[in-house]
Amino acid sequence: MGSAGRSCVVAMLAADALFPASAAAPERLEPCLACHGAEGRSETPEVPSLGAQLSPYTLIQLFMFREGLRIAEPMSAIAKELSDQDLRSAADFIATLPAPRPPADPGDAVRLEQGRALARQYRCDGCHRPDFSGQDSVPRLANQREDYLLKTLREYKSGGRHGYDATMAEVLQPVADTQLVDLAYCLARAR
């Protein structure tokens, strides 16, 4: 685990109780926001920004962590302690955080167009919407951390990350790694 991951664990362990039933949602989520970003944008390498993430998607992910269907420390340990209501409250609160902003640098026009072409070719914009804001249980991808997007795309392709269905693994099988790099670059700069 890198220093950023250790910092997240320290922040969580420093809290008296992760999700006391009487605490208000923001206070209860302080350990989570230490890693994922209090303003909706993560500054921690390979840790996703959660701002404006759709509540149904977040709820499913938290449930998967709690039930051991998705493993990533420290999330797996935290989620084991959460009730169904805790999961719902956390997911609803996360949806109210501001959406992450694109990087200040507009990016390389050629790489952006390559990424947009790939998104059209593999129909990413169908499930995730043309603006990549997500819908229902399909996550928001727009302006997500590029390193997290690339890590996740590679994990789906390799079978290292399991979703609640096999769609992502199937869609990504014909996609070359260089294309995954371009796709992540584009999605992180969606405008």
PDB file of C-alpha atoms in Angstrom, residues 61-151:
ATOM      1  CA  GLN A  61     -20.802  -0.548  -4.951  1.00  0.00           C
ATOM      2  CA  LEU A  62     -21.033  -0.104  -1.181  1.00  0.00           C
ATOM      3  CA  PHE A  63     -23.207  -3.214  -0.965  1.00  0.00           C
ATOM      4  CA  MET A  64     -20.652  -5.168  -3.019  1.00  0.00           C
ATOM      5  CA  PHE A  65     -17.852  -4.038  -0.682  1.00  0.00           C
ATOM      6  CA  ARG A  66     -19.911  -4.978   2.369  1.00  0.00           C
ATOM      7  CA  GLU A  67     -20.776  -8.421   1.036  1.00  0.00           C
ATOM      8  CA  GLY A  68     -17.219  -9.197  -0.121  1.00  0.00           C
ATOM      9  CA  LEU A  69     -18.217  -9.172  -3.798  1.00  0.00           C
ATOM     10  CA  ARG A  70     -15.759  -6.346  -4.426  1.00  0.00           C
ATOM     11  CA  ILE A  71     -12.491  -6.208  -2.504  1.00  0.00           C
ATOM     12  CA  ALA A  72     -10.389  -3.086  -2.018  1.00  0.00           C
ATOM     13  CA  GLU A  73      -8.902  -2.051   1.278  1.00  0.00           C
ATOM     14  CA  PRO A  74      -9.790  -0.005   3.216  1.00  0.00           C
ATOM     15  CA  MET A  75     -13.283   0.027   1.629  1.00  0.00           C
ATOM     16  CA  SER A  76     -13.939  -3.640   2.321  1.00  0.00           C
ATOM     17  CA  ALA A  77     -13.204  -3.242   6.027  1.00  0.00           C
ATOM     18  CA  ILE A  78     -15.286  -0.076   6.358  1.00  0.00           C
ATOM     19  CA  ALA A  79     -18.302  -1.439   4.507  1.00  0.00           C
ATOM     20  CA  LYS A  80     -18.553  -4.555   6.693  1.00  0.00           C
ATOM     21  CA  GLU A  81     -19.789  -2.339   9.518  1.00  0.00           C
ATOM     22  CA  LEU A  82     -22.519  -0.572   7.528  1.00  0.00           C
ATOM     23  CA  SER A  83     -26.227  -1.256   7.799  1.00  0.00           C
ATOM     24  CA  ASP A  84     -28.521  -1.045   4.789  1.00  0.00           C
ATOM     25  CA  GLN A  85     -29.604   2.406   5.958  1.00  0.00           C
ATOM     26  CA  ASP A  86     -25.954   3.499   6.275  1.00  0.00           C
ATOM     27  CA  LEU A  87     -25.378   2.400   2.692  1.00  0.00           C
ATOM     28  CA  ARG A  88     -28.407   4.349   1.453  1.00  0.00           C
ATOM     29  CA  SER A  89     -27.504   7.461   3.448  1.00  0.00           C
ATOM     30  CA  ALA A  90     -23.909   7.450   2.238  1.00  0.00           C
ATOM     31  CA  ALA A  91     -24.950   6.933  -1.399  1.00  0.00           C
ATOM     32  CA  ASP A  92     -27.548   9.715  -1.217  1.00  0.00           C
ATOM     33  CA  PHE A  93     -25.081  12.146   0.349  1.00  0.00           C
ATOM     34  CA  ILE A  94     -22.334  11.383  -2.169  1.00  0.00           C
ATOM     35  CA  ALA A  95     -24.760  12.208  -4.992  1.00  0.00           C
ATOM     36  CA  THR A  96     -25.064  15.747  -3.563  1.00  0.00           C
ATOM     37  CA  LEU A  97     -21.323  16.477  -3.731  1.00  0.00           C
ATOM     38  CA  PRO A  98     -20.239  18.768  -6.567  1.00  0.00           C
ATOM     39  CA  ALA A  99     -19.199  17.039  -9.761  1.00  0.00           C
ATOM     40  CA  PRO A 100     -15.460  16.918 -10.321  1.00  0.00           C
ATOM     41  CA  ARG A 101     -14.200  19.570 -12.702  1.00  0.00           C
ATOM     42  CA  PRO A 102     -12.075  18.760 -15.742  1.00  0.00           C
ATOM     43  CA  PRO A 103      -8.371  19.561 -15.500  1.00  0.00           C
ATOM     44  CA  ALA A 104      -7.481  23.191 -16.221  1.00  0.00           C
ATOM     45  CA  ASP A 105      -5.394  22.020 -19.180  1.00  0.00           C
ATOM     46  CA  PRO A 106      -7.814  21.422 -22.082  1.00  0.00           C
ATOM     47  CA  GLY A 107      -5.747  18.446 -23.240  1.00  0.00           C
ATOM     48  CA  ASP A 108      -4.298  17.305 -26.526  1.00  0.00           C
ATOM     49  CA  ALA A 109      -6.950  17.681 -29.257  1.00  0.00           C
ATOM     50  CA  VAL A 110      -5.787  14.597 -31.184  1.00  0.00           C
ATOM     51  CA  ARG A 111      -5.865  12.337 -28.116  1.00  0.00           C
ATOM     52  CA  LEU A 112      -9.250  13.727 -27.089  1.00  0.00           C
ATOM     53  CA  GLU A 113     -10.716  12.979 -30.503  1.00  0.00           C
ATOM     54  CA  GLN A 114      -9.213   9.473 -30.445  1.00  0.00           C
ATOM     55  CA  GLY A 115     -10.853   8.907 -27.071  1.00  0.00           C
ATOM     56  CA  ARG A 116     -14.209  10.268 -28.255  1.00  0.00           C
ATOM     57  CA  ALA A 117     -14.050   8.027 -31.336  1.00  0.00           C
ATOM     58  CA  LEU A 118     -13.386   5.011 -29.114  1.00  0.00           C
ATOM     59  CA  ALA A 119     -16.274   5.966 -26.829  1.00  0.00           C
ATOM     60  CA  ARG A 120     -18.569   6.058 -29.869  1.00  0.00           C
ATOM     61  CA  GLN A 121     -17.133   2.844 -31.353  1.00  0.00           C
ATOM     62  CA  TYR A 122     -17.579   0.857 -28.157  1.00  0.00           C
ATOM     63  CA  ARG A 123     -20.850   2.618 -27.311  1.00  0.00           C
ATOM     64  CA  CYS A 124     -19.662   3.958 -23.951  1.00  0.00           C
ATOM     65  CA  ASP A 125     -21.957   6.911 -24.503  1.00  0.00           C
ATOM     66  CA  GLY A 126     -24.975   4.600 -24.674  1.00  0.00           C
ATOM     67  CA  CYS A 127     -24.851   3.319 -21.098  1.00  0.00           C
ATOM     68  CA  HIS A 128     -22.864   6.172 -19.537  1.00  0.00           C
ATOM     69  CA  ARG A 129     -24.736   8.872 -21.569  1.00  0.00           C
ATOM     70  CA  PRO A 130     -23.243  11.177 -24.225  1.00  0.00           C
ATOM     71  CA  ASP A 131     -21.883  13.541 -21.542  1.00  0.00           C
ATOM     72  CA  PHE A 132     -20.671  10.576 -19.437  1.00  0.00           C
ATOM     73  CA  SER A 133     -22.760  11.704 -16.459  1.00  0.00           C
ATOM     74  CA  GLY A 134     -24.063   8.159 -15.957  1.00  0.00           C
ATOM     75  CA  GLN A 135     -27.612   6.977 -15.407  1.00  0.00           C
ATOM     76  CA  ASP A 136     -29.370   4.765 -12.890  1.00  0.00           C
ATOM     77  CA  SER A 137     -26.834   2.124 -11.803  1.00  0.00           C
ATOM     78  CA  VAL A 138     -24.306   3.085 -14.493  1.00  0.00           C
ATOM     79  CA  PRO A 139     -21.564   5.322 -13.064  1.00  0.00           C
ATOM     80  CA  ARG A 140     -20.628   8.871 -13.862  1.00  0.00           C
ATOM     81  CA  LEU A 141     -17.278   8.869 -15.694  1.00  0.00           C
ATOM     82  CA  ALA A 142     -16.975  12.524 -16.693  1.00  0.00           C
ATOM     83  CA  ASN A 143     -13.897  14.166 -15.180  1.00  0.00           C
ATOM     84  CA  GLN A 144     -13.015  11.155 -13.080  1.00  0.00           C
ATOM     85  CA  ARG A 145      -9.337  10.770 -12.157  1.00  0.00           C
ATOM     86  CA  GLU A 146      -7.481   9.570 -15.245  1.00  0.00           C
ATOM     87  CA  ASP A 147      -5.286   7.162 -13.261  1.00  0.00           C
ATOM     88  CA  TYR A 148      -8.346   5.611 -11.613  1.00  0.00           C
ATOM     89  CA  LEU A 149     -10.175   5.276 -14.936  1.00  0.00           C
ATOM     90  CA  LEU A 150      -7.204   3.548 -16.565  1.00  0.00           C
ATOM     91  CA  LYS A 151      -6.710   1.216 -13.590  1.00  0.00           C
TER      92      LYS A 151
END
